[in-house]
Each structure stands twice: as C-alpha cells, then as structure tokens.
PDB file of C-alpha atoms in Angstrom:
ATOM      1  CA  MET A   1       0.000   0.000   0.000  1.00  0.00           C
ATOM      2  CA  LEU A   2       2.787   2.433   0.923  1.00  0.00           C
ATOM      3  CA  ALA A   3       4.693   1.632  -2.255  1.00  0.00           C
ATOM      4  CA  HIS A   4       1.520   2.294  -4.237  1.00  0.00           C
ATOM      5  CA  ARG A   5       1.028   5.673  -2.559  1.00  0.00           C
ATOM      6  CA  LEU A   6       4.628   6.659  -3.132  1.00  0.00           C
ATOM      7  CA  SER A   7       4.378   5.686  -6.786  1.00  0.00           C
ATOM      8  CA  ARG A   8       1.254   7.826  -7.124  1.00  0.00           C
ATOM      9  CA  LEU A   9       3.053  10.780  -5.556  1.00  0.00           C
ATOM     10  CA  LEU A  10       5.966  10.269  -7.947  1.00  0.00           C
ATOM     11  CA  ALA A  11       3.625  10.082 -10.923  1.00  0.00           C
ATOM     12  CA  PHE A  12       1.932  13.282  -9.796  1.00  0.00           C
ATOM     13  CA  GLY A  13       5.319  14.956  -9.497  1.00  0.00           C
ATOM     14  CA  LEU A  14       6.304  13.908 -12.998  1.00  0.00           C
ATOM     15  CA  LEU A  15       3.110  15.467 -14.306  1.00  0.00           C
ATOM     16  CA  VAL A  16       3.314  18.776 -12.481  1.00  0.00           C
ATOM     17  CA  LEU A  17       7.052  19.437 -12.418  1.00  0.00           C
ATOM     18  CA  PRO A  18       7.318  20.369 -16.117  1.00  0.00           C
ATOM     19  CA  ALA A  19       4.595  22.957 -15.616  1.00  0.00           C
ATOM     20  CA  MET A  20       6.409  24.292 -12.548  1.00  0.00           C
ATOM     21  CA  ALA A  21       9.795  24.445 -14.253  1.00  0.00           C
ATOM     22  CA  HIS A  22       9.377  28.094 -15.196  1.00  0.00           C
ATOM     23  CA  ALA A  23       7.752  29.166 -11.934  1.00  0.00           C
ATOM     24  CA  GLN A  24       9.565  31.628  -9.688  1.00  0.00           C
ATOM     25  CA  PRO A  25      10.853  29.786  -6.592  1.00  0.00           C
ATOM     26  CA  ALA A  26       9.258  31.096  -3.408  1.00  0.00           C
ATOM     27  CA  GLY A  27      12.535  31.030  -1.536  1.00  0.00           C
ATOM     28  CA  ASP A  28      15.623  29.112  -0.528  1.00  0.00           C
ATOM     29  CA  PHE A  29      14.690  27.733   2.868  1.00  0.00           C
ATOM     30  CA  HIS A  30      17.881  25.785   3.562  1.00  0.00           C
ATOM     31  CA  GLN A  31      21.016  27.862   3.154  1.00  0.00           C
ATOM     32  CA  HIS A  32      23.931  27.220   5.488  1.00  0.00           C
ATOM     33  CA  VAL A  33      26.341  30.073   6.143  1.00  0.00           C
ATOM     34  CA  PHE A  34      29.867  29.769   7.500  1.00  0.00           C
ATOM     35  CA  SER A  35      31.865  32.285   9.490  1.00  0.00           C
ATOM     36  CA  ARG A  36      35.657  32.243   9.502  1.00  0.00           C
ATOM     37  CA  GLU A  37      35.531  30.649  12.944  1.00  0.00           C
ATOM     38  CA  ALA A  38      33.220  27.865  11.735  1.00  0.00           C
ATOM     39  CA  ILE A  39      35.479  27.183   8.767  1.00  0.00           C
ATOM     40  CA  ALA A  40      38.501  26.964  11.059  1.00  0.00           C
ATOM     41  CA  LEU A  41      36.599  24.574  13.334  1.00  0.00           C
ATOM     42  CA  ALA A  42      35.642  22.292  10.436  1.00  0.00           C
ATOM     43  CA  GLY A  43      39.225  22.193   9.182  1.00  0.00           C
ATOM     44  CA  PRO A  44      40.697  22.333   5.667  1.00  0.00           C
ATOM     45  CA  ASP A  45      39.449  18.885   4.667  1.00  0.00           C
ATOM     46  CA  ALA A  46      35.829  20.077   4.914  1.00  0.00           C
ATOM     47  CA  GLY A  47      36.315  22.247   1.836  1.00  0.00           C
ATOM     48  CA  LEU A  48      34.255  25.128   3.232  1.00  0.00           C
ATOM     49  CA  ALA A  49      34.571  28.711   2.066  1.00  0.00           C
ATOM     50  CA  LEU A  50      33.414  31.903   3.717  1.00  0.00           C
ATOM     51  CA  LEU A  51      29.740  32.288   2.909  1.00  0.00           C
ATOM     52  CA  GLY A  52      27.968  35.333   4.239  1.00  0.00           C
ATOM     53  CA  ALA A  53      25.055  37.522   3.286  1.00  0.00           C
ATOM     54  CA  ASN A  54      26.639  39.122   0.227  1.00  0.00           C
ATOM     55  CA  GLU A  55      27.571  35.760  -1.261  1.00  0.00           C
ATOM     56  CA  VAL A  56      24.147  34.282  -0.503  1.00  0.00           C
ATOM     57  CA  VAL A  57      22.262  37.180  -2.069  1.00  0.00           C
ATOM     58  CA  ALA A  58      24.428  36.912  -5.182  1.00  0.00           C
ATOM     59  CA  LEU A  59      23.518  33.228  -5.417  1.00  0.00           C
ATOM     60  CA  LEU A  60      19.828  34.005  -4.897  1.00  0.00           C
ATOM     61  CA  ASP A  61      19.913  36.643  -7.621  1.00  0.00           C
ATOM     62  CA  ALA A  62      21.593  34.247 -10.037  1.00  0.00           C
ATOM     63  CA  ALA A  63      18.886  31.666  -9.376  1.00  0.00           C
ATOM     64  CA  GLY A  64      16.010  34.134  -9.600  1.00  0.00           C
ATOM     65  CA  ILE A  65      15.057  33.623  -5.958  1.00  0.00           C
ATOM     66  CA  ARG A  66      13.926  36.552  -3.864  1.00  0.00           C
ATOM     67  CA  LYS A  67      14.243  35.355  -0.251  1.00  0.00           C
ATOM     68  CA  GLY A  68      16.333  32.948   1.787  1.00  0.00           C
ATOM     69  CA  VAL A  69      16.705  31.457   5.256  1.00  0.00           C
ATOM     70  CA  LEU A  70      20.221  31.437   6.688  1.00  0.00           C
ATOM     71  CA  LEU A  71      20.826  28.395   8.879  1.00  0.00           C
ATOM     72  CA  SER A  72      23.403  28.817  11.604  1.00  0.00           C
ATOM     73  CA  THR A  73      26.006  26.087  11.898  1.00  0.00           C
ATOM     74  CA  ALA A  74      26.548  26.806  15.604  1.00  0.00           C
ATOM     75  CA  TYR A  75      25.556  23.219  16.390  1.00  0.00           C
ATOM     76  CA  MET A  76      28.992  22.151  15.103  1.00  0.00           C
ATOM     77  CA  TYR A  77      30.635  23.547  18.225  1.00  0.00           C
ATOM     78  CA  GLY A  78      28.549  21.146  20.309  1.00  0.00           C
ATOM     79  CA  SER A  79      29.322  18.024  18.310  1.00  0.00           C
ATOM     80  CA  PRO A  80      30.474  15.182  20.594  1.00  0.00           C
ATOM     81  CA  ALA A  81      33.176  14.501  18.004  1.00  0.00           C
ATOM     82  CA  ARG A  82      34.889  17.756  19.016  1.00  0.00           C
ATOM     83  CA  GLN A  83      36.307  19.178  22.211  1.00  0.00           C
ATOM     84  CA  VAL A  84      35.822  22.932  22.017  1.00  0.00           C
ATOM     85  CA  ASP A  85      37.070  25.402  24.602  1.00  0.00           C
ATOM     86  CA  ASP A  86      34.497  27.926  25.775  1.00  0.00           C
ATOM     87  CA  GLU A  87      31.904  26.023  23.768  1.00  0.00           C
ATOM     88  CA  TYR A  88      28.720  27.875  24.625  1.00  0.00           C
ATOM     89  CA  ARG A  89      30.300  31.282  24.086  1.00  0.00           C
ATOM     90  CA  ARG A  90      31.279  30.174  20.591  1.00  0.00           C
ATOM     91  CA  VAL A  91      27.781  28.811  19.922  1.00  0.00           C
ATOM     92  CA  ARG A  92      26.319  32.181  20.858  1.00  0.00           C
ATOM     93  CA  ALA A  93      28.861  34.006  18.718  1.00  0.00           C
ATOM     94  CA  GLU A  94      28.095  31.878  15.655  1.00  0.00           C
ATOM     95  CA  ASN A  95      24.368  32.428  16.044  1.00  0.00           C
ATOM     96  CA  ASP A  96      24.886  36.160  16.498  1.00  0.00           C
ATOM     97  CA  TRP A  97      27.111  36.265  13.402  1.00  0.00           C
ATOM     98  CA  THR A  98      24.364  34.545  11.392  1.00  0.00           C
ATOM     99  CA  ALA A  99      21.814  37.080  12.632  1.00  0.00           C
ATOM    100  CA  ALA A 100      24.144  39.917  11.650  1.00  0.00           C
ATOM    101  CA  GLN A 101      24.402  38.497   8.135  1.00  0.00           C
ATOM    102  CA  ALA A 102      20.629  38.381   7.709  1.00  0.00           C
ATOM    103  CA  ALA A 103      20.335  41.920   9.082  1.00  0.00           C
ATOM    104  CA  GLN A 104      22.283  43.213   6.079  1.00  0.00           C
ATOM    105  CA  PHE A 105      19.326  42.325   3.839  1.00  0.00           C
ATOM    106  CA  PRO A 106      16.303  42.428   6.177  1.00  0.00           C
ATOM    107  CA  ASP A 107      13.766  42.318   3.369  1.00  0.00           C
ATOM    108  CA  ARG A 108      15.317  39.189   1.868  1.00  0.00           C
ATOM    109  CA  LEU A 109      16.998  37.106   4.568  1.00  0.00           C
ATOM    110  CA  ARG A 110      16.062  35.533   7.876  1.00  0.00           C
ATOM    111  CA  ALA A 111      18.355  33.730  10.294  1.00  0.00           C
ATOM    112  CA  PHE A 112      17.659  30.547  12.261  1.00  0.00           C
ATOM    113  CA  CYS A 113      19.789  29.753  15.301  1.00  0.00           C
ATOM    114  CA  GLY A 114      21.469  26.395  15.825  1.00  0.00           C
ATOM    115  CA  PHE A 115      22.622  24.277  18.760  1.00  0.00           C
ATOM    116  CA  ASN A 116      23.031  20.678  19.875  1.00  0.00           C
ATOM    117  CA  PRO A 117      19.673  19.831  21.514  1.00  0.00           C
ATOM    118  CA  LEU A 118      21.325  17.433  23.980  1.00  0.00           C
ATOM    119  CA  LYS A 119      23.549  20.089  25.539  1.00  0.00           C
ATOM    120  CA  ASP A 120      22.777  21.558  28.949  1.00  0.00           C
ATOM    121  CA  TYR A 121      22.656  25.022  27.382  1.00  0.00           C
ATOM    122  CA  ALA A 122      20.230  24.044  24.587  1.00  0.00           C
ATOM    123  CA  LEU A 123      17.082  25.517  26.111  1.00  0.00           C
ATOM    124  CA  VAL A 124      18.999  28.532  27.397  1.00  0.00           C
ATOM    125  CA  GLU A 125      20.168  29.259  23.865  1.00  0.00           C
ATOM    126  CA  LEU A 126      16.722  28.678  22.402  1.00  0.00           C
ATOM    127  CA  HIS A 127      15.225  31.223  24.792  1.00  0.00           C
ATOM    128  CA  ARG A 128      18.067  33.646  24.123  1.00  0.00           C
ATOM    129  CA  CYS A 129      17.519  33.369  20.381  1.00  0.00           C
ATOM    130  CA  ALA A 130      13.775  33.831  20.848  1.00  0.00           C
ATOM    131  CA  SER A 131      14.473  37.141  22.601  1.00  0.00           C
ATOM    132  CA  ILE A 132      16.602  38.498  19.735  1.00  0.00           C
ATOM    133  CA  PRO A 133      14.661  39.972  16.783  1.00  0.00           C
ATOM    134  CA  GLY A 134      17.181  38.642  14.279  1.00  0.00           C
ATOM    135  CA  LEU A 135      17.005  35.059  15.577  1.00  0.00           C
ATOM    136  CA  ARG A 136      13.459  34.661  16.842  1.00  0.00           C
ATOM    137  CA  HIS A 137      12.039  33.119  13.680  1.00  0.00           C
ATOM    138  CA  GLY A 138      13.343  29.570  14.012  1.00  0.00           C
ATOM    139  CA  ILE A 139      15.902  26.969  15.019  1.00  0.00           C
ATOM    140  CA  LYS A 140      18.063  24.531  13.089  1.00  0.00           C
ATOM    141  CA  LEU A 141      18.798  21.101  14.578  1.00  0.00           C
ATOM    142  CA  HIS A 142      21.232  18.582  13.090  1.00  0.00           C
ATOM    143  CA  LEU A 143      20.663  15.193  14.706  1.00  0.00           C
ATOM    144  CA  GLY A 144      23.551  13.547  12.882  1.00  0.00           C
ATOM    145  CA  ASN A 145      26.138  16.129  13.880  1.00  0.00           C
ATOM    146  CA  SER A 146      24.788  16.181  17.441  1.00  0.00           C
ATOM    147  CA  ASP A 147      24.619  12.365  17.558  1.00  0.00           C
ATOM    148  CA  VAL A 148      21.005  12.318  18.707  1.00  0.00           C
ATOM    149  CA  GLN A 149      19.748   8.732  18.827  1.00  0.00           C
ATOM    150  CA  LEU A 150      15.966   8.679  18.838  1.00  0.00           C
ATOM    151  CA  GLU A 151      15.805   5.067  20.019  1.00  0.00           C
ATOM    152  CA  HIS A 152      17.277   6.229  23.340  1.00  0.00           C
ATOM    153  CA  PRO A 153      14.346   7.372  25.513  1.00  0.00           C
ATOM    154  CA  ALA A 154      16.374  10.159  27.110  1.00  0.00           C
ATOM    155  CA  HIS A 155      17.332  11.564  23.700  1.00  0.00           C
ATOM    156  CA  ALA A 156      13.748  11.421  22.423  1.00  0.00           C
ATOM    157  CA  ALA A 157      12.473  13.081  25.592  1.00  0.00           C
ATOM    158  CA  ARG A 158      15.040  15.845  25.319  1.00  0.00           C
ATOM    159  CA  LEU A 159      14.222  16.496  21.670  1.00  0.00           C
ATOM    160  CA  ARG A 160      10.541  16.634  22.557  1.00  0.00           C
ATOM    161  CA  GLU A 161      11.364  19.225  25.220  1.00  0.00           C
ATOM    162  CA  VAL A 162      13.202  21.357  22.667  1.00  0.00           C
ATOM    163  CA  PHE A 163      10.301  21.049  20.212  1.00  0.00           C
ATOM    164  CA  ALA A 164       7.855  22.123  22.917  1.00  0.00           C
ATOM    165  CA  ALA A 165       9.983  25.141  23.811  1.00  0.00           C
ATOM    166  CA  ALA A 166      10.250  26.194  20.160  1.00  0.00           C
ATOM    167  CA  ASN A 167       6.507  25.796  19.772  1.00  0.00           C
ATOM    168  CA  ALA A 168       5.879  27.961  22.841  1.00  0.00           C
ATOM    169  CA  LYS A 169       8.067  30.684  21.337  1.00  0.00           C
ATOM    170  CA  ARG A 170       6.471  30.247  17.887  1.00  0.00           C
ATOM    171  CA  MET A 171       9.806  29.368  16.316  1.00  0.00           C
ATOM    172  CA  ALA A 172       9.827  27.250  13.162  1.00  0.00           C
ATOM    173  CA  ILE A 173      12.004  24.132  13.235  1.00  0.00           C
ATOM    174  CA  VAL A 174      14.341  22.881  10.521  1.00  0.00           C
ATOM    175  CA  ILE A 175      15.627  19.435  11.443  1.00  0.00           C
ATOM    176  CA  HIS A 176      18.273  17.287   9.820  1.00  0.00           C
ATOM    177  CA  LEU A 177      16.687  14.051  10.968  1.00  0.00           C
ATOM    178  CA  ARG A 178      19.268  11.620   9.559  1.00  0.00           C
ATOM    179  CA  ALA A 179      21.153   9.832  12.335  1.00  0.00           C
ATOM    180  CA  ASN A 180      24.941   9.880  12.355  1.00  0.00           C
ATOM    181  CA  ILE A 181      26.218   7.972   9.324  1.00  0.00           C
ATOM    182  CA  GLY A 182      29.879   7.746  10.333  1.00  0.00           C
ATOM    183  CA  LYS A 183      28.964   5.994  13.581  1.00  0.00           C
ATOM    184  CA  ARG A 184      26.359   3.842  11.824  1.00  0.00           C
ATOM    185  CA  ARG A 185      23.615   4.811  14.213  1.00  0.00           C
ATOM    186  CA  PRO A 186      20.294   2.993  13.726  1.00  0.00           C
ATOM    187  CA  TYR A 187      17.970   4.842  11.372  1.00  0.00           C
ATOM    188  CA  GLY A 188      14.770   3.592   9.803  1.00  0.00           C
ATOM    189  CA  GLU A 189      11.110   2.980  10.520  1.00  0.00           C
ATOM    190  CA  GLU A 190      11.624   2.718  14.283  1.00  0.00           C
ATOM    191  CA  GLN A 191      13.253   6.138  14.500  1.00  0.00           C
ATOM    192  CA  ALA A 192      10.650   7.616  12.149  1.00  0.00           C
ATOM    193  CA  ARG A 193       7.800   6.415  14.353  1.00  0.00           C
ATOM    194  CA  ILE A 194       9.471   7.731  17.490  1.00  0.00           C
ATOM    195  CA  PHE A 195       9.819  11.124  15.820  1.00  0.00           C
ATOM    196  CA  LEU A 196       6.258  11.020  14.517  1.00  0.00           C
ATOM    197  CA  GLU A 197       4.606   9.798  17.708  1.00  0.00           C
ATOM    198  CA  GLN A 198       6.756  11.217  20.505  1.00  0.00           C
ATOM    199  CA  VAL A 199       8.544  14.326  19.225  1.00  0.00           C
ATOM    200  CA  LEU A 200       6.499  15.982  16.483  1.00  0.00           C
ATOM    201  CA  PRO A 201       3.290  16.316  18.560  1.00  0.00           C
ATOM    202  CA  ALA A 202       5.169  18.662  20.911  1.00  0.00           C
ATOM    203  CA  ALA A 203       5.241  21.346  18.191  1.00  0.00           C
ATOM    204  CA  PRO A 204       1.713  21.431  16.730  1.00  0.00           C
ATOM    205  CA  ASP A 205       1.599  25.159  15.983  1.00  0.00           C
ATOM    206  CA  VAL A 206       4.799  25.806  14.040  1.00  0.00           C
ATOM    207  CA  VAL A 207       6.248  24.656  10.749  1.00  0.00           C
ATOM    208  CA  VAL A 208       8.568  21.658  11.060  1.00  0.00           C
ATOM    209  CA  GLN A 209      10.725  21.054   7.991  1.00  0.00           C
ATOM    210  CA  VAL A 210      12.514  17.716   7.677  1.00  0.00           C
ATOM    211  CA  ALA A 211      15.612  18.520   5.648  1.00  0.00           C
ATOM    212  CA  HIS A 212      16.892  16.593   2.642  1.00  0.00           C
ATOM    213  CA  LEU A 213      13.819  14.318   2.426  1.00  0.00           C
ATOM    214  CA  ALA A 214      14.922  12.743   5.740  1.00  0.00           C
ATOM    215  CA  GLY A 215      18.400  11.981   4.359  1.00  0.00           C
ATOM    216  CA  SER A 216      21.628  13.930   4.112  1.00  0.00           C
ATOM    217  CA  GLY A 217      21.699  14.949   0.459  1.00  0.00           C
ATOM    218  CA  PRO A 218      22.656  15.450  -2.216  1.00  0.00           C
ATOM    219  CA  GLY A 219      20.944  12.597  -3.990  1.00  0.00           C
ATOM    220  CA  PHE A 220      18.447  10.064  -2.741  1.00  0.00           C
ATOM    221  CA  GLU A 221      20.384   6.806  -2.586  1.00  0.00           C
ATOM    222  CA  ASP A 222      19.989   6.378   1.174  1.00  0.00           C
ATOM    223  CA  SER A 223      17.810   3.323   1.908  1.00  0.00           C
ATOM    224  CA  PRO A 224      17.312   4.118   5.626  1.00  0.00           C
ATOM    225  CA  ALA A 225      16.247   7.648   4.709  1.00  0.00           C
ATOM    226  CA  ARG A 226      13.729   6.254   2.249  1.00  0.00           C
ATOM    227  CA  ALA A 227      12.278   4.091   5.005  1.00  0.00           C
ATOM    228  CA  VAL A 228      11.932   7.113   7.280  1.00  0.00           C
ATOM    229  CA  LEU A 229      10.421   9.207   4.514  1.00  0.00           C
ATOM    230  CA  GLY A 230       7.950   6.421   3.772  1.00  0.00           C
ATOM    231  CA  VAL A 231       6.642   6.450   7.342  1.00  0.00           C
ATOM    232  CA  LEU A 232       6.251  10.226   7.322  1.00  0.00           C
ATOM    233  CA  VAL A 233       4.614  10.338   3.885  1.00  0.00           C
ATOM    234  CA  GLU A 234       2.172   7.583   4.842  1.00  0.00           C
ATOM    235  CA  ALA A 235       1.111   9.571   7.911  1.00  0.00           C
ATOM    236  CA  MET A 236       0.644  12.680   5.789  1.00  0.00           C
ATOM    237  CA  ALA A 237      -1.301  10.763   3.142  1.00  0.00           C
ATOM    238  CA  ARG A 238      -3.830   9.544   5.715  1.00  0.00           C
ATOM    239  CA  GLY A 239      -4.177  13.033   7.160  1.00  0.00           C
ATOM    240  CA  ALA A 240      -2.622  12.451  10.576  1.00  0.00           C
ATOM    241  CA  PRO A 241      -3.215  15.726  12.477  1.00  0.00           C
ATOM    242  CA  ARG A 242       0.338  15.801  13.816  1.00  0.00           C
ATOM    243  CA  THR A 243       1.644  16.201  10.250  1.00  0.00           C
ATOM    244  CA  ARG A 244      -0.442  19.302   9.527  1.00  0.00           C
ATOM    245  CA  ASN A 245       2.621  21.576   9.634  1.00  0.00           C
ATOM    246  CA  LEU A 246       5.190  19.021   8.462  1.00  0.00           C
ATOM    247  CA  TRP A 247       7.177  19.963   5.362  1.00  0.00           C
ATOM    248  CA  PHE A 248      10.112  18.614   3.394  1.00  0.00           C
TER     249      PHE A 248
END
C-alpha cells in the first residue's frame, strides 16, 4: 500500500514538475552560512569557504530567488566529536554572526539559530535566540552532527522538550533528521515512528521542515532515509493531524 502511494506521488510529481519548471521559486529555505571561525573549526578537509550575506544574495539573484533562510552552523561547536574550549560562548557568537548576516538584507533574509539539543545550554540558547529579533524566527537542529539517537528514551524526551519550547516561542524548526552515518547509528522505521509519535506532537503550531527528504543529500540513494520518509509520507497521506505543519 505504501509503495503504491509513493508511486502515485511520484507520478503526480512527474506530471506537475514540467509545468512548474518556469515558476519563480518562493525562496531558498535551507542555506547554510559559515563564518571564519566555523570554517577553522571544520578544518581544511571540509572544503568550506566563507559564505555570508553578500555571497548568498548573489547566489539568490543568479537563481532568480527573492528570499532565503540562513541556517546557523553553531551546532557544530557542540558536536560530541569535538572538544571545544568555551563552547557555549562560541555557539552564541556563531548564532549572532548569522543574525548579523541576515540583518544586512532584512527584506530578503532571515536567520535561524542552531545548537546541539542534547547540551545543557540548549534551552537557554533557544530562549536567548527567541528574545533576539534577528534570531526569533526559528531553530536549526542537526541530529547527525549532534549524535542524537531517537531510540534512546532520554534523547527522544530531550528532543521533545526542545520542540515544545520552540513551539511555545512560535519558532519554526528545521531538522536534519538523519542519524549519524559515520557511527552507523540505527535509522529507519523505528526512528521515524518515534519522531512522529513522541517528538512531532510537541510542536503542533509551528512549521517543522525535515531537511533533505529525511536523508543527508545530495541525492536520494539512502535506503534508511527512504524508510523514514515512507513512514512520514504515509502519515501525511492519511491526514494524521500531527503532520499538519510538516514539510520537506
């Protein structure tokens, strides 16, 4: 049944996409930006280049896109794979830098703040961001980078708490749902159902965008991500109320 529904969605897409090919994109809602400090943290092998507001707007103009959302990469400082001195100060600084970039083009750009949801300072930073005009619109979570494992009850409960806090502050949520690939963390239908049944209901009033079709991108050759996407799409297809504000 699920395969049939997915095939119908694909067929629909093949029919409508040609007609949409010449439509003006509404916006770029997933644009990472990197400060010099973030690039230094990632190291030379990451291949990152300075990407701020001027560079993003130039890219938007070239693509014929009017508006964009700048996603802070501050969560990288809280990755368990790194030991960072003065970690929370650097998280705050990266989020503030992202807000400053968006402020250069206030009619075109918005900034979302980022953090590792498992950190002790996670809710403190969420509330701080909610109090800052340039960061109050949303949060960006990266479960892979933060090594969140939804099958662990404590991790799921913590993520639910963060979702509830974002909902209370009316902050949209962009979430990289894919579990850590390098550590081969479990990822599939079980994790999708935990997210759908235990985490997502905590944020019923704000947009929740699952990035990269539940994978990592680019491409769609990730079998576990397909399994997760299938669970989410099936819930949306049957009109589950908790998916009312769920987007990809």
